[in-house]
Short mmCIF file of C-alpha atoms and ligand atoms in Angstrom, two decimals:
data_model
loop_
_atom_site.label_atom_id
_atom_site.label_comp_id
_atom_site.label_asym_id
_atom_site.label_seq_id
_atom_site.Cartn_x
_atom_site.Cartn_y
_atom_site.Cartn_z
CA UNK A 328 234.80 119.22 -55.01
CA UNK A 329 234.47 116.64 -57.69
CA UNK A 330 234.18 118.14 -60.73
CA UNK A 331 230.63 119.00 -62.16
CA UNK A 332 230.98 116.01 -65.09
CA UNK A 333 233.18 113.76 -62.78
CA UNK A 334 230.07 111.39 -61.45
CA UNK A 335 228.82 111.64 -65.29
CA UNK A 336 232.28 110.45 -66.25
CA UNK A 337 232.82 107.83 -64.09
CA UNK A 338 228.98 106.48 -65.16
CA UNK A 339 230.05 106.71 -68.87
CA UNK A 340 234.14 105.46 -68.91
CA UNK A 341 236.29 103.43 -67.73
CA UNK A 342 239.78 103.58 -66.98
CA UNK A 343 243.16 101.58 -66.72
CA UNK A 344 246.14 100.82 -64.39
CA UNK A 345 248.89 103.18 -62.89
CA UNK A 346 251.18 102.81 -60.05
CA UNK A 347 251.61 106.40 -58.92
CA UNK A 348 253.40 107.05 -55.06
CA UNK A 349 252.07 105.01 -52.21
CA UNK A 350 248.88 102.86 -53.51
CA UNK A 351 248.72 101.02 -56.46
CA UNK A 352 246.12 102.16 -58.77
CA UNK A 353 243.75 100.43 -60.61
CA UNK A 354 240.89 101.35 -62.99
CA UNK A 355 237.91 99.36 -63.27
CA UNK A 356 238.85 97.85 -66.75
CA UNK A 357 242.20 96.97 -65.23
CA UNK A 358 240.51 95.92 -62.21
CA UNK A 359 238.30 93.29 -64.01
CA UNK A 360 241.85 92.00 -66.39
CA UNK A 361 243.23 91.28 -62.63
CA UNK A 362 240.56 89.46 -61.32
CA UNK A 363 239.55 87.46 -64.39
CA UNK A 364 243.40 86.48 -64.53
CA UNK A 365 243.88 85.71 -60.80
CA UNK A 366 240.72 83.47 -60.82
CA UNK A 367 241.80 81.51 -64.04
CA UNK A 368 244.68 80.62 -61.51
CA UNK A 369 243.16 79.94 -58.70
CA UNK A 370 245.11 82.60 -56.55
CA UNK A 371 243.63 84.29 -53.76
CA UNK A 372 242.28 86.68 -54.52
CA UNK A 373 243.92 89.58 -53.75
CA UNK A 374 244.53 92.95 -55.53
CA UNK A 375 248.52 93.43 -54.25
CA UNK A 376 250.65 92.15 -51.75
CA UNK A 377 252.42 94.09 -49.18
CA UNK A 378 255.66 94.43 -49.09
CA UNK A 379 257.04 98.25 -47.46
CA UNK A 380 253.82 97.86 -45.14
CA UNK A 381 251.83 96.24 -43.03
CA UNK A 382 248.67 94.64 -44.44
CA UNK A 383 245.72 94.66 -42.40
CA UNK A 384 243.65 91.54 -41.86
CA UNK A 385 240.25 91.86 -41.85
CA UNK A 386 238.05 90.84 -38.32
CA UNK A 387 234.87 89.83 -40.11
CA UNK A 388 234.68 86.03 -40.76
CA UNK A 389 232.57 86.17 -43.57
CA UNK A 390 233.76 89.06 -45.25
CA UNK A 391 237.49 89.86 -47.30
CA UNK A 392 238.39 92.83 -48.56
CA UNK A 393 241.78 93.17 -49.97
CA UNK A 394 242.83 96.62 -49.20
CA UNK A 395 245.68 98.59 -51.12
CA UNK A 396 247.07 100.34 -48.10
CA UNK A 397 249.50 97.67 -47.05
CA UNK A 398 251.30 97.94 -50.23
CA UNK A 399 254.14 100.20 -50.13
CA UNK A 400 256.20 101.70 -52.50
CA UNK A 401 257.10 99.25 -55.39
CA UNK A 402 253.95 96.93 -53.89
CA UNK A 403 254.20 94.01 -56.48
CA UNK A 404 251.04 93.44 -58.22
CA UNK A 405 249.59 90.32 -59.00
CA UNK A 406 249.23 88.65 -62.23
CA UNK A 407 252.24 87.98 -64.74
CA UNK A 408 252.26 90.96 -67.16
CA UNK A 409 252.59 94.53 -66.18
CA UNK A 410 249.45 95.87 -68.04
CA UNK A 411 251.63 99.10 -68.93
CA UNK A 412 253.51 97.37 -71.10
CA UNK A 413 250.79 95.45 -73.11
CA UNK A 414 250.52 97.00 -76.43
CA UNK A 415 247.85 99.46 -76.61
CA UNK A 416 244.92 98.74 -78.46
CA UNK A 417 244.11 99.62 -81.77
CA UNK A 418 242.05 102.85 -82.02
CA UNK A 419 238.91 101.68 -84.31
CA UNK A 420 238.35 105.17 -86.29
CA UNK A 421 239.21 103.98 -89.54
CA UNK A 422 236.57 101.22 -89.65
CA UNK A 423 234.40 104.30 -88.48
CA UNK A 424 234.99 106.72 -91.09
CA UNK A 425 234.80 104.04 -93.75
CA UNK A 426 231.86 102.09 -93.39
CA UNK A 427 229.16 104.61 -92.24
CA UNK A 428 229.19 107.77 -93.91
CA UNK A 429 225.01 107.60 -93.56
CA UNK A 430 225.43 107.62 -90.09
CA UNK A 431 226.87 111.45 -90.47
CA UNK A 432 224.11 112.50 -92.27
CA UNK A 433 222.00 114.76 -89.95
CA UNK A 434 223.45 115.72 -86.75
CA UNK A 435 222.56 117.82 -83.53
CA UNK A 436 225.37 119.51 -81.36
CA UNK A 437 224.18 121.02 -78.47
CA UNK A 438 226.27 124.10 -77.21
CA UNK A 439 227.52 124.30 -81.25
CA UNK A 440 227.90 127.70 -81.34
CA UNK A 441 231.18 128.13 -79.86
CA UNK A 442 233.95 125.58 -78.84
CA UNK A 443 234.27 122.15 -79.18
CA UNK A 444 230.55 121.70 -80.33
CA UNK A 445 231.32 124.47 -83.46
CA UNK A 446 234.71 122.88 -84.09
CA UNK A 447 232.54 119.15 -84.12
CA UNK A 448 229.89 120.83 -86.21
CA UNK A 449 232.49 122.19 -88.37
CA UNK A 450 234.05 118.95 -89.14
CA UNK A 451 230.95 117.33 -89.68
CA UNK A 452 230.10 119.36 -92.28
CA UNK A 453 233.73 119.12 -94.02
CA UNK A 454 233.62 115.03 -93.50
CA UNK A 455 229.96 115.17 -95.64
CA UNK A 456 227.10 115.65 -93.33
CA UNK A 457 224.01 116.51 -95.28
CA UNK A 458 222.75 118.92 -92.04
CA UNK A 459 224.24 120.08 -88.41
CA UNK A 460 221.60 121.57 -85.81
CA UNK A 461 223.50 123.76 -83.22
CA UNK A 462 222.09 125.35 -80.63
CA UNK A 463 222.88 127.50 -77.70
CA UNK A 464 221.00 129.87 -75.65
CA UNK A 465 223.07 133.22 -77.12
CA UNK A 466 221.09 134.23 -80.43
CA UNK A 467 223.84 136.43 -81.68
CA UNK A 468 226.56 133.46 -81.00
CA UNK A 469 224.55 130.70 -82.82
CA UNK A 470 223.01 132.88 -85.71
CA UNK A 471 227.00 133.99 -86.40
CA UNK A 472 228.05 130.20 -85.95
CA UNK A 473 225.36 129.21 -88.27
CA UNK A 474 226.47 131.95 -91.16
CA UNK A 475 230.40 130.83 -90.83
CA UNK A 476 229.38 126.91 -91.44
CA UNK A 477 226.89 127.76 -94.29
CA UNK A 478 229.32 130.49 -96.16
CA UNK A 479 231.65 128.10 -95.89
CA UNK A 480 229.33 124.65 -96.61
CA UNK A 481 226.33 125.97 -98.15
CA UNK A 482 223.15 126.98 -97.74
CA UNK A 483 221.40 125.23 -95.00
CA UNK A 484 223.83 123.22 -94.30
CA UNK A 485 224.24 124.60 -90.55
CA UNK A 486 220.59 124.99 -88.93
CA UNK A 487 220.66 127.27 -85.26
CA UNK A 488 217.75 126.67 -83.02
CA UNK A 489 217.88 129.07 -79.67
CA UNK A 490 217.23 127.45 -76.45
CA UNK A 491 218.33 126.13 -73.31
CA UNK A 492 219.10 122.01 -73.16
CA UNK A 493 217.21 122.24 -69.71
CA UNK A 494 213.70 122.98 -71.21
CA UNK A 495 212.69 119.25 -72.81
CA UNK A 496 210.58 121.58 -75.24
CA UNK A 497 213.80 123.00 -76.81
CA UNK A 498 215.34 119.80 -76.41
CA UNK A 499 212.57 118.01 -78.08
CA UNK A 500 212.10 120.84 -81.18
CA UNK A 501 216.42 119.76 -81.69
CA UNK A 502 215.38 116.34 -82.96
CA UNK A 503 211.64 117.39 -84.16
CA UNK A 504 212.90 120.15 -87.09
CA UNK A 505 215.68 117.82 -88.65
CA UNK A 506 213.52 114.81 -88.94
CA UNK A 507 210.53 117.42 -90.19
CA UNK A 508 213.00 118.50 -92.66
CA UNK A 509 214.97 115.52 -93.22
CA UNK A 510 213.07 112.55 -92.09
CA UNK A 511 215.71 111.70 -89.76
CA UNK A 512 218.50 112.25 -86.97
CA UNK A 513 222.03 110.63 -86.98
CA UNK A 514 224.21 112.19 -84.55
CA UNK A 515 223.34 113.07 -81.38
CA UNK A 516 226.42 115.01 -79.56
CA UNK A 517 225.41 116.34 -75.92
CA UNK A 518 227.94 118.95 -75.55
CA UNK A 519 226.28 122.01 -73.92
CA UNK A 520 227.78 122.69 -70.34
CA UNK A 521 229.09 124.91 -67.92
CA UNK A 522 231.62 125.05 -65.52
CA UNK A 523 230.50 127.20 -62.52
CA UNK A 524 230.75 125.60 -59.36
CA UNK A 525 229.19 128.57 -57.52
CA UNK A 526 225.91 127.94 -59.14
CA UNK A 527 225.97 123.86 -58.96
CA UNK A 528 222.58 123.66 -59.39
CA UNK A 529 222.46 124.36 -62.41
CA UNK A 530 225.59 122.85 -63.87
CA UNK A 531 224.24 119.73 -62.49
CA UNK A 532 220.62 120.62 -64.64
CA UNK A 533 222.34 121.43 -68.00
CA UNK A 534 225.70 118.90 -67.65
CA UNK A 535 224.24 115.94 -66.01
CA UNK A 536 219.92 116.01 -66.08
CA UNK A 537 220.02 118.04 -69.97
CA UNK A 538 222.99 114.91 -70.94
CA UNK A 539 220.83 111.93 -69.58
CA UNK A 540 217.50 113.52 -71.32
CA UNK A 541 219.28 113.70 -74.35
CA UNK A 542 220.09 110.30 -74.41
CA UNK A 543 216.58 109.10 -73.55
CA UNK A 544 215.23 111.48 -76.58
CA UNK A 545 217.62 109.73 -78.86
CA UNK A 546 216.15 106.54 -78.05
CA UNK A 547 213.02 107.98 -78.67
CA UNK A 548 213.99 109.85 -82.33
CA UNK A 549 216.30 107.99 -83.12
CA UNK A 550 215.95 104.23 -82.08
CA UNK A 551 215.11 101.24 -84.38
CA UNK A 552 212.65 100.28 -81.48
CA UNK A 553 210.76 103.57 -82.59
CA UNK A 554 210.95 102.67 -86.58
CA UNK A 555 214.14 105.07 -86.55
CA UNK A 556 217.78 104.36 -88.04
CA UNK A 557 219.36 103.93 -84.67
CA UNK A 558 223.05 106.26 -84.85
CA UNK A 559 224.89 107.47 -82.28
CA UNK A 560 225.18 109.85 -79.28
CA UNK A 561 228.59 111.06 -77.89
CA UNK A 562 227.89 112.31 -74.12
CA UNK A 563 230.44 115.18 -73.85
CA UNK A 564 232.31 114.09 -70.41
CA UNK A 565 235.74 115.66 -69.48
CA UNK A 566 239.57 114.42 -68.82
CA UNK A 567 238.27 115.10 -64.69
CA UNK A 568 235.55 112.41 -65.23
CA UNK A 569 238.12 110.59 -64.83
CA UNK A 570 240.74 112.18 -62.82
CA UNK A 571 239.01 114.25 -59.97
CA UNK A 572 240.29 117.74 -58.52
CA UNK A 573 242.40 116.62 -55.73
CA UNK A 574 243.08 120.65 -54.09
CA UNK A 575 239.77 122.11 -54.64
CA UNK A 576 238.02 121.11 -50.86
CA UNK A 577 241.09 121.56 -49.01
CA UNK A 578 240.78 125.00 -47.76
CA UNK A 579 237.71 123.23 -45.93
CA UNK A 580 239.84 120.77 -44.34
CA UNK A 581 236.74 117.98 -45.69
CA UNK A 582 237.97 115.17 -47.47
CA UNK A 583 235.66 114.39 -50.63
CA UNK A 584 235.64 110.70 -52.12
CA UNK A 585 233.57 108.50 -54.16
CA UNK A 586 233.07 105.06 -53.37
CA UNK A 587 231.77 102.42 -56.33
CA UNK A 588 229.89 99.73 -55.73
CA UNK A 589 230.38 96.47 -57.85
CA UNK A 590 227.06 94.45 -57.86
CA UNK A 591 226.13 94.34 -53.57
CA UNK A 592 223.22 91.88 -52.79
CA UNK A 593 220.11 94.91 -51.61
CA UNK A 594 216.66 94.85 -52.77
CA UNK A 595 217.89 97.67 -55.64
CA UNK A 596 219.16 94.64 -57.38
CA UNK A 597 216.88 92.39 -56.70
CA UNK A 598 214.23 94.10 -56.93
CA UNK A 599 215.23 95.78 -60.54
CA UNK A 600 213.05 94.02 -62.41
CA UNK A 601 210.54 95.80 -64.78
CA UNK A 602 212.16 99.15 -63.89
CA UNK A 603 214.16 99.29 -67.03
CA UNK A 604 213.58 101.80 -69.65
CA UNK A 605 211.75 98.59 -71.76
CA UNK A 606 211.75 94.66 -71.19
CA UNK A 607 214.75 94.36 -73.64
CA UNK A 608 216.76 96.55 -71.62
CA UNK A 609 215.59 94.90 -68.33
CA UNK A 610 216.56 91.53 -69.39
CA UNK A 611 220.29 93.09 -71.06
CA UNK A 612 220.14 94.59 -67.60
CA UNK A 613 220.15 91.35 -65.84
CA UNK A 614 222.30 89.14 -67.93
CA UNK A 615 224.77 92.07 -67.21
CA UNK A 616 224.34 92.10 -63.63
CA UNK A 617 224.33 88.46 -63.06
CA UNK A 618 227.64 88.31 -65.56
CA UNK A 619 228.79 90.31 -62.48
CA UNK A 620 230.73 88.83 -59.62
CA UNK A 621 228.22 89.97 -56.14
CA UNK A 622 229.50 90.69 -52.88
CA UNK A 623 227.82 90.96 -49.83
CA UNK A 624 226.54 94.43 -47.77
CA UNK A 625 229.06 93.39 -45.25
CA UNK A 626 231.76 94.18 -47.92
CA UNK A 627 230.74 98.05 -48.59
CA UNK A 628 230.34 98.14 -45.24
CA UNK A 629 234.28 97.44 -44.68
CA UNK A 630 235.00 99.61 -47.47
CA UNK A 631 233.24 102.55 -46.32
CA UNK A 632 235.28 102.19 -43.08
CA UNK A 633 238.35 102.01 -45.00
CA UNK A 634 237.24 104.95 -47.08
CA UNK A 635 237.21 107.17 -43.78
CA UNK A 636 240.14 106.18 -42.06
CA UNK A 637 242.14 106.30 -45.01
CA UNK A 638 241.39 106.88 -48.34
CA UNK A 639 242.94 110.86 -49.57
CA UNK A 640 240.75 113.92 -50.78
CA UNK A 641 239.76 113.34 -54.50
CA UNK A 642 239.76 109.78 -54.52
CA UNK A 643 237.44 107.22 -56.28
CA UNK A 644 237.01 103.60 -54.91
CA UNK A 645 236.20 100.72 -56.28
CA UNK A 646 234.72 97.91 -53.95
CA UNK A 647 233.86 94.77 -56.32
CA UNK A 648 234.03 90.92 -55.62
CA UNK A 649 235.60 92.38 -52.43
CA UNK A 650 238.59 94.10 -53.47
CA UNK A 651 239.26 97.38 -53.19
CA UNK A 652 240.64 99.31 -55.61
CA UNK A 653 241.12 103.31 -56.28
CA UNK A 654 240.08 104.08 -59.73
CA UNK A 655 242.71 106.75 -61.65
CA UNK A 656 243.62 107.46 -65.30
CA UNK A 657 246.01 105.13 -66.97
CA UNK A 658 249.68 106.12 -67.68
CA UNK A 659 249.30 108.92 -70.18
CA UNK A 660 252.23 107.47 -72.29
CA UNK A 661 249.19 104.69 -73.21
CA UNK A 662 247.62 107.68 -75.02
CA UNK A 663 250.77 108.18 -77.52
CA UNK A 664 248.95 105.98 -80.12
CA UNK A 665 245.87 108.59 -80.13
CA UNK A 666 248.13 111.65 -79.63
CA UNK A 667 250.04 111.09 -82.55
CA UNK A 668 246.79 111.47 -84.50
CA UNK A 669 246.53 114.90 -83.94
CA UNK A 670 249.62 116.06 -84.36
N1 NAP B 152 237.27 123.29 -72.81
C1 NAP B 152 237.67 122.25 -72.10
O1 NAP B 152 238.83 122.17 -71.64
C2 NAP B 152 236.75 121.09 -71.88
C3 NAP B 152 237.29 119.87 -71.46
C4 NAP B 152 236.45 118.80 -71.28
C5 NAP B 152 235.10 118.91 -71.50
N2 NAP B 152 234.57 120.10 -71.89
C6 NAP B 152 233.15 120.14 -72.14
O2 NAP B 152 232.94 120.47 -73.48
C7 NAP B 152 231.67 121.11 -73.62
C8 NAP B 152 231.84 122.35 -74.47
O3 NAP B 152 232.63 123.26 -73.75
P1 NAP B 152 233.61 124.30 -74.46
O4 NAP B 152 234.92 124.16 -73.81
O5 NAP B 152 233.52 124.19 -75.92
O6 NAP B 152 233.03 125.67 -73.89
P2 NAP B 152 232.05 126.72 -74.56
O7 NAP B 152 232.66 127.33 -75.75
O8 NAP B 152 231.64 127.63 -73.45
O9 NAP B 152 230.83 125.84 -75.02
C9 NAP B 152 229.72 125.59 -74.22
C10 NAP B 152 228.51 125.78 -75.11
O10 NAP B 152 227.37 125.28 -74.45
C11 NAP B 152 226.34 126.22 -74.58
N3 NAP B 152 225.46 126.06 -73.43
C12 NAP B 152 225.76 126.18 -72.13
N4 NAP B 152 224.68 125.97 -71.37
C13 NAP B 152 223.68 125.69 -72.23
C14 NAP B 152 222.31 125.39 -72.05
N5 NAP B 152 221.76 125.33 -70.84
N6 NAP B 152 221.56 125.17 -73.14
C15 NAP B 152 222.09 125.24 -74.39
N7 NAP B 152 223.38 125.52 -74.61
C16 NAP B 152 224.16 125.75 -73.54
C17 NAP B 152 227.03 127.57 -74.59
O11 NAP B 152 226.27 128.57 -75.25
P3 NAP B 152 225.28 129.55 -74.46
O12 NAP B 152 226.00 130.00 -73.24
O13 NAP B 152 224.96 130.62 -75.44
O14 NAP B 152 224.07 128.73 -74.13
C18 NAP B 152 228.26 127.26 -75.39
O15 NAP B 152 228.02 127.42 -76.76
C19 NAP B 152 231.17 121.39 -72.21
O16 NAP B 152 230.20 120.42 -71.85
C20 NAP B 152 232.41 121.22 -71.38
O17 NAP B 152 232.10 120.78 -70.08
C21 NAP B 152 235.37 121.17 -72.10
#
C-alpha cells in the first residue's frame, strides 16, 4: 500500500533527481529545471535518450509522450549539468529564527503530548513562545505533557485541551481558547496521526481529512483576510510522502502506483472557476494553472497505458507537458547540508 500520508505528501512536497538502477528518476522540481532548460534550447523535448534499450515510439499522431523505459543503465539525461552536482541550496532557517520571533508567540500542536509534537512544543517554549496548546485524545498523556513543559517553562506556559482532531468542535475550541486568552494564534502544527493500516479509515480521517481541516481553520483564525496576523502551519507529512513502500502489496501479487497529472485540458480545469476557497485564491489559482504547460487527455491516456504495462509496485508518475517521469527522493547525500545541523 502507499503509505497513509504518502498522497498527503506528494500534495504538499516536492522532490528532486536520482538515477537509481534501470529508469532515470526525476522529481517534479527536477522535472520542471529539465523542461524549462530543454525549451530555452529548443531541444525536443524529451526527458532521456535511450541508449542500453529500445525506445518506443508512440502510434498516436497528435500525442508524444517521452517514456523513461528505453533508457538503460547509464541512460544520458538531457540538459548540460548533472543536477546532483549543483550546490545545494541554502537552508533559510536563520532568516527564520531572526526576524520573527512574534510569529512563535502562541502555538497549537496537535498530537503534543508525546513525540515529535511534545519535542516541537518543547522547543517552542525554550526558543520564547509566550503559549503552546497540545492536545491529544489520552488525558493522562497530555495533562503529564502539560506539567513537564510548565515545571520546566512556567506556569501556563503549556495549555492541554483533550480531544480528537476528527471532531471540528475540538478542533475549533484548539484555536478558540488561545485567542480567548491571548487574542491570537501563531503556529499552527498538524501533527496528530496514526499509523494503522488495518483500520485505514480512520488514519485517512485523523492524517489526511483532520490535516486539511486544520489548514482551512487557520485561514479562518488566523488569516489577515479574517482581521488575524496571518503565521504559519507546518502539515506533519512523512519521509514515505515521498518515497512510497515498495514490498508492502506484494504478497497480493497487485501492483499499486500513482499517476500525476500535470495540468490535462477536462472541464475540472476549465470549469474551476468560482470553486476556490475565495476569489483571491481562484484568480492565484488560475494564474498558476495557466503558468502551467497543458497537455491533452490523449496524453494521460498513453500514460495510463504505460503505467500498466510497465511501471513497478510503489511507483509515482508524473505525466506533464507530455513527459513522463517517475517521481522519487533526491540523492540523500543532497541532505548533508541539513544533516549536519543536527548533529
Ligand atoms: N515517528 C516517525 O518516524 C514519524 C515519521 C514521519 C512522520 N511522523 C508523523 O509524526 C506525527 C507524530 O507521530 P509520532 O511519531 O510523534 O508518534 P506519537 O508519539 O504516537 O504521536 C502521535 C500523537 O498524535 C495523537 N493523536 C493521534 N490521533 C489523534 C487524534 N485523532 N486526535 C488527537 N490526537 C491524536 C496521539 O495521542 P492520542 O493517541 O492520545 O490521541 C499522539 O500524541 C504523526 O502524524 C506521524 O505520522 C512520524
Amino acid at each position: 500500500m502507499f503509505c497513509r500520508r504518502s498522497m498527503a505528501g506528494l500534495w504538499r512536497t516536492a522532490s528532486g533527481l536520482t538515477k537509481k538502477g534501470k529508469y532515470p528518476l526525476i522529481g517534479s522540481n527536477r522535472a520542471l529545471w529539465l523542461s524549462s532548460t530543454l525549451r530555452k534550447k529548443g531541444r525536443p523535448n524529451r526527458q532521456s535518450q535511450c541508449r542500453g534499450g529500445k525506445r518506443e515510439e508512440i502510434m498516436d499522431p497528435n500525442c508524444k509522450v517521452s517514456r523513461p523505459w528505453g533508457a538503460g543503465p547509464g541512460g544520458q539525461q538531457l540538459g548540460t549539468k548533472s543536477p546532483t552536482s549543483q550546490k545545494p541550496p541554502e537552508i533559510p532557517w536563520g532568516r527564520v529564527s531572526k526576524g520573527s520571533s512574534e510569529c512563535l508567540q502562541v502555538a497549537i500542536v496537535t498530537g503534543g503530548a508525546t513525540g515529535i509534537g511534545y519535542s516541537a512544543a518543547y522547543k517552542l517554549l525554550k526558543h520564547g513562545a509566550k503559549c503552546v496548546v497540545i492536545s491529544s485524545r489520552r488525558k493522562e498523556k497530555g495533562v503529564e505533557a502539560a506539567e513537564k513543559l510548565n515545571g520546566r517553562f512556567g506556569k501556563d506556559r503549556a495549555l492541554f485541551i483533550q480531544g480528537d482532531v476528527n471532531d471540528e468542535k475540538h478542533f475549533r475550541c484548539l484555536f478558540e481558547e488561545p485567542i480567548r486568552r491571548y487574542g491570537q494564534v501563531d503556529v499552527l502544527f498538524n501533527n496528530a496521526g496514526m499509523l494503522e493500516d488495518k483500520n485505514w479509515q480512520l488514519a485517512v480521517d485523523t492524517n489526511l481529512t483532520s490535516l486539511i481541516r486544520g489548514n482551512f481553520l487557520a485561514f479562518e483564525y488566523m488569516g489577515k483576510n479574517n482581521n488575524h496576523h496571518g503565521g504559519i502551519v507546518v502539515n506533519n507529512a512523512s519521509i514515505v510522502g515521498l518515497q512510497t513502500l515498495h514490498g508492502a502489496p506484494v504478497q497480493t501479487g497487485i501492483r499499486v502506483v500513482a499517476l500525476c497529472p500535470g495540468v490535462t485540458e477536462t472541464v475540472l480545469v476549465t470549469d474551476a472557476r468560482g470553486k476556490q476557497y475565495n476569489p483571491d485564491w481562484g484568480k492565484e489559482a488560475e494564474r498558476l494553472l495557466s503558468s502551467l504547460p497543458t497537455q491533452s487527455t490523449s496524453v494521460t491516456g498513453l500514460a495510463f497505458v504505460d503505467l500498466i504495462r510497465y511501471a513497478p509496485s510503489g511507483t509515482i508518475w508524473v505525466i506533464e507537458n507530455s513527459q513522463l517521469l517517475r517521481a522519487d527522493l533526491p540523492d540523500r547525500h543532497s541532505y548533508s547540508t541539513v544533516a549536519a545541523k543536527y548533529k
